[in-house]
Short mmCIF file of C-alpha atoms in Angstrom, two decimals:
data_model
loop_
_atom_site.label_atom_id
_atom_site.label_comp_id
_atom_site.label_asym_id
_atom_site.label_seq_id
_atom_site.Cartn_x
_atom_site.Cartn_y
_atom_site.Cartn_z
CA MET A 1 29.91 -121.61 139.84
CA ASN A 2 27.65 -124.52 140.82
CA LEU A 3 26.61 -125.58 144.34
CA PRO A 4 29.05 -128.51 144.72
CA ILE A 5 32.03 -126.26 143.95
CA SER A 6 30.67 -123.64 146.36
CA LEU A 7 30.61 -126.26 149.12
CA THR A 8 34.18 -127.23 148.29
CA LEU A 9 35.27 -123.60 148.59
CA LEU A 10 33.39 -123.38 151.90
CA ARG A 11 35.45 -126.30 153.17
CA ILE A 12 38.61 -124.36 152.32
CA PHE A 13 37.23 -121.35 154.19
CA PHE A 14 36.75 -123.52 157.30
CA VAL A 15 40.48 -124.36 157.44
CA PRO A 16 41.80 -121.14 159.07
CA LEU A 17 38.78 -121.05 161.38
CA LEU A 18 39.56 -124.58 162.55
CA VAL A 19 43.19 -123.70 163.27
CA VAL A 20 42.18 -120.65 165.31
CA LEU A 21 39.74 -122.70 167.37
CA LEU A 22 42.29 -125.45 168.03
CA PHE A 23 44.83 -122.97 169.39
CA THR A 24 42.36 -120.88 171.36
CA LYS A 25 42.21 -121.82 175.03
CA GLY A 26 38.84 -121.53 176.66
CA ARG A 27 35.83 -123.40 177.85
CA HIS A 28 34.29 -125.66 175.21
CA MET A 29 36.71 -124.48 172.51
CA ASP A 30 37.55 -128.11 171.74
CA LEU A 31 33.87 -128.77 171.09
CA TRP A 32 33.68 -125.74 168.79
CA ALA A 33 36.76 -126.98 166.93
CA VAL A 34 35.24 -130.45 166.51
CA GLY A 35 31.97 -128.92 165.34
CA VAL A 36 33.69 -126.83 162.65
CA PHE A 37 35.86 -129.77 161.61
CA LEU A 38 32.89 -132.12 161.24
CA ALA A 39 30.90 -129.46 159.37
CA ALA A 40 33.79 -129.05 156.95
CA ALA A 41 34.09 -132.82 156.54
CA ALA A 42 30.34 -133.05 155.90
CA THR A 43 30.67 -130.70 152.92
CA ASP A 44 32.99 -133.28 151.38
CA LEU A 45 30.20 -135.85 151.37
CA LEU A 46 27.55 -133.34 150.34
CA ASP A 47 29.37 -131.78 147.39
CA GLY A 48 30.09 -135.19 145.87
CA TYR A 49 26.49 -136.32 146.33
CA LEU A 50 25.08 -133.12 144.79
CA ALA A 51 27.54 -133.22 141.91
CA ARG A 52 26.41 -136.73 140.98
CA LYS A 53 22.69 -136.08 141.55
CA ARG A 54 22.66 -132.82 139.56
CA ALA A 55 25.07 -134.11 136.91
CA GLN A 56 27.43 -131.27 137.78
CA ILE A 57 30.65 -133.26 137.85
CA THR A 58 33.32 -131.00 136.36
CA THR A 59 37.08 -131.20 135.90
CA LEU A 60 37.44 -128.22 138.25
CA GLY A 61 35.43 -130.01 140.91
CA ILE A 62 37.41 -133.23 140.50
CA LEU A 63 40.68 -131.32 140.96
CA LEU A 64 39.52 -128.87 143.63
CA ASP A 65 37.80 -131.37 145.92
CA PRO A 66 40.92 -133.36 146.92
CA ILE A 67 42.84 -130.10 147.40
CA ALA A 68 40.23 -128.92 149.90
CA ASP A 69 40.39 -132.29 151.68
CA LYS A 70 44.17 -132.12 151.91
CA LEU A 71 44.13 -128.58 153.27
CA LEU A 72 41.59 -129.50 155.94
CA ILE A 73 43.32 -132.67 157.11
CA SER A 74 46.84 -131.25 156.89
CA ALA A 75 45.89 -128.16 158.89
CA ALA A 76 44.22 -130.26 161.57
CA LEU A 77 47.07 -132.76 161.88
CA ILE A 78 49.85 -130.16 161.90
CA SER A 79 47.96 -128.21 164.56
CA LEU A 80 47.69 -131.37 166.69
CA VAL A 81 51.45 -131.88 166.37
CA GLU A 82 52.04 -128.34 167.60
CA LEU A 83 49.70 -129.06 170.50
CA GLN A 84 51.78 -132.20 171.21
CA LEU A 85 48.80 -134.50 170.86
CA ILE A 86 50.21 -136.71 168.10
CA PRO A 87 53.76 -137.68 166.96
CA ALA A 88 55.24 -135.62 164.13
CA TRP A 89 56.59 -138.61 162.16
CA MET A 90 53.09 -139.98 161.60
CA VAL A 91 51.91 -136.63 160.31
CA VAL A 92 54.94 -136.44 157.99
CA ILE A 93 53.87 -139.73 156.39
CA ILE A 94 50.22 -138.71 156.09
CA VAL A 95 50.84 -135.18 154.80
CA GLY A 96 53.70 -136.38 152.60
CA ARG A 97 51.32 -138.81 150.99
CA GLU A 98 48.93 -135.92 150.29
CA PHE A 99 51.66 -133.93 148.53
CA ALA A 100 52.73 -136.99 146.55
CA VAL A 101 49.19 -137.66 145.31
CA SER A 102 48.72 -133.97 144.47
CA GLY A 103 51.90 -134.14 142.41
CA LEU A 104 50.63 -137.20 140.55
CA ARG A 105 47.35 -135.41 139.86
CA ALA A 106 49.21 -132.39 138.47
CA ILE A 107 51.34 -134.58 136.20
CA ALA A 108 48.27 -136.54 135.08
CA SER A 109 46.45 -133.30 134.25
CA ALA A 110 49.43 -132.12 132.20
CA GLU A 111 49.40 -135.44 130.35
CA GLY A 112 45.71 -135.07 129.53
CA PHE A 113 43.96 -137.38 131.97
CA VAL A 114 42.50 -137.14 135.48
CA LEU A 115 43.16 -139.32 138.53
CA GLU A 116 39.82 -139.65 140.25
CA ALA A 117 39.50 -140.28 143.99
CA SER A 118 39.69 -144.00 144.78
CA GLU A 119 37.49 -145.87 147.24
CA LEU A 120 40.53 -146.56 149.39
CA GLY A 121 41.33 -142.86 149.46
CA LYS A 122 37.76 -142.02 150.43
CA THR A 123 37.87 -144.59 153.24
CA LYS A 124 41.13 -143.06 154.46
CA MET A 125 39.43 -139.66 154.57
CA VAL A 126 36.63 -141.02 156.77
CA VAL A 127 39.09 -142.68 159.16
CA GLN A 128 41.10 -139.45 159.32
CA VAL A 129 38.02 -137.46 160.27
CA VAL A 130 37.15 -139.89 163.06
CA ALA A 131 40.76 -139.99 164.27
CA VAL A 132 41.13 -136.21 164.44
CA THR A 133 37.77 -135.88 166.22
CA VAL A 134 38.72 -138.46 168.84
CA ILE A 135 42.17 -136.94 169.41
CA VAL A 136 40.80 -133.42 169.86
CA LEU A 137 38.34 -134.73 172.47
CA GLU A 138 40.97 -136.75 174.38
CA HIS A 139 41.60 -133.93 176.85
CA ARG A 140 37.92 -133.89 177.73
CA TYR A 141 37.54 -137.67 177.65
CA PRO A 142 40.93 -139.28 178.60
CA ARG A 143 39.57 -142.81 178.06
CA MET A 144 39.45 -142.09 174.33
CA GLN A 145 43.25 -141.81 174.07
CA PRO A 146 43.93 -145.50 173.16
CA LEU A 147 41.24 -145.29 170.49
CA GLY A 148 42.79 -142.13 169.07
CA GLU A 149 46.24 -143.77 168.86
CA ALA A 150 44.83 -146.88 167.19
CA LEU A 151 42.91 -144.82 164.63
CA LEU A 152 46.03 -142.81 163.82
CA TRP A 153 47.92 -146.02 163.06
CA VAL A 154 45.06 -147.09 160.79
CA VAL A 155 45.29 -143.74 158.98
CA VAL A 156 49.03 -144.26 158.37
CA VAL A 157 48.39 -147.71 156.89
CA PHE A 158 45.58 -146.41 154.67
CA ALA A 159 47.73 -143.47 153.59
CA LEU A 160 50.52 -145.74 152.38
CA ALA A 161 48.14 -148.21 150.74
CA SER A 162 46.13 -145.54 148.92
CA ALA A 163 49.34 -143.80 147.77
CA ALA A 164 50.48 -147.07 146.19
CA GLN A 165 47.07 -147.47 144.55
CA TYR A 166 47.19 -143.95 143.05
CA LEU A 167 50.72 -144.55 141.76
CA LEU A 168 49.66 -147.81 140.11
CA SER A 169 46.61 -146.15 138.54
CA PHE A 170 48.79 -143.30 137.27
CA TRP A 171 51.27 -145.62 135.59
CA LYS A 172 48.50 -147.71 134.01
CA LYS A 173 46.79 -144.66 132.49
CA LEU A 174 50.10 -143.21 131.36
CA ASP A 175 51.07 -146.53 129.76
CA VAL A 176 47.74 -146.71 127.90
CA ARG A 177 48.22 -143.16 126.64
CA VAL A 178 51.74 -143.88 125.41
CA LYS A 179 50.58 -147.05 123.61
CA ARG A 180 47.79 -145.14 121.87
CA GLN A 181 50.26 -142.56 120.64
CA ARG A 182 52.58 -145.27 119.34
CA ASN A 183 49.74 -147.04 117.52
CA ARG A 184 48.42 -143.84 115.95
CA PRO A 185 48.80 -144.02 112.15
CA LEU A 186 51.49 -141.75 110.75
CA THR A 187 50.42 -139.43 107.94
CA VAL A 188 53.06 -138.51 105.36
CA LEU A 189 52.49 -135.30 103.45
CA ARG A 190 54.28 -134.27 100.28
CA VAL A 191 55.72 -130.80 99.92
CA GLY A 192 52.90 -128.28 99.65
CA GLU A 193 50.19 -130.61 100.99
CA GLU A 194 50.73 -129.58 104.61
CA GLU A 195 49.93 -125.97 103.85
CA GLN A 196 46.89 -126.99 101.80
CA GLU A 197 45.64 -129.24 104.66
CA GLU A 198 45.91 -126.36 107.12
CA LYS A 199 43.81 -124.20 104.78
CA ASP A 200 41.19 -126.97 104.47
CA VAL A 201 40.97 -127.31 108.26
CA ALA A 202 40.64 -123.54 108.65
CA ALA A 203 37.86 -123.50 106.07
CA GLN A 204 35.90 -126.13 108.04
#
């Protein structure tokens, strides 16, 4: 297991800790929650940077990284709904988008190709981090409430736009794959040649 994947797993470990801190009432608990959340978000930037710098980009890392992101954001947003800090319908759209993209990634993997994170999706992640941070701190700094609401609307727009982008990318790659299969030359074997070809391949 390389360092980038270890950081991704660390981000997953931060998820239950973040939820506990958000629901724990006490002095400065909101600051602790924000600190853990930002530390987890920072691992998202760090693992990608290290993977590229060390040439340790793997299929496992490409698949595991967005899962860790989705767990972190979904846990934070659902917790904020329970705390009655944000409307549930917005979170349904955002989290629903995450499940939809995860489903597309699973189908793409089964079809033999990978849907990499898009720039629009990465931007959405950054806006989400800022939005959650601002909303958690609203109780301490009430003047930040309008900013938190505005950022949440931006997240919804980015979520819908990036979902459409992933869907378009999925269909394009799937279409290319289907066309390649159709254009693949068809080999006709006479009776007995198929068995002989299998033996030749085994001998190689």
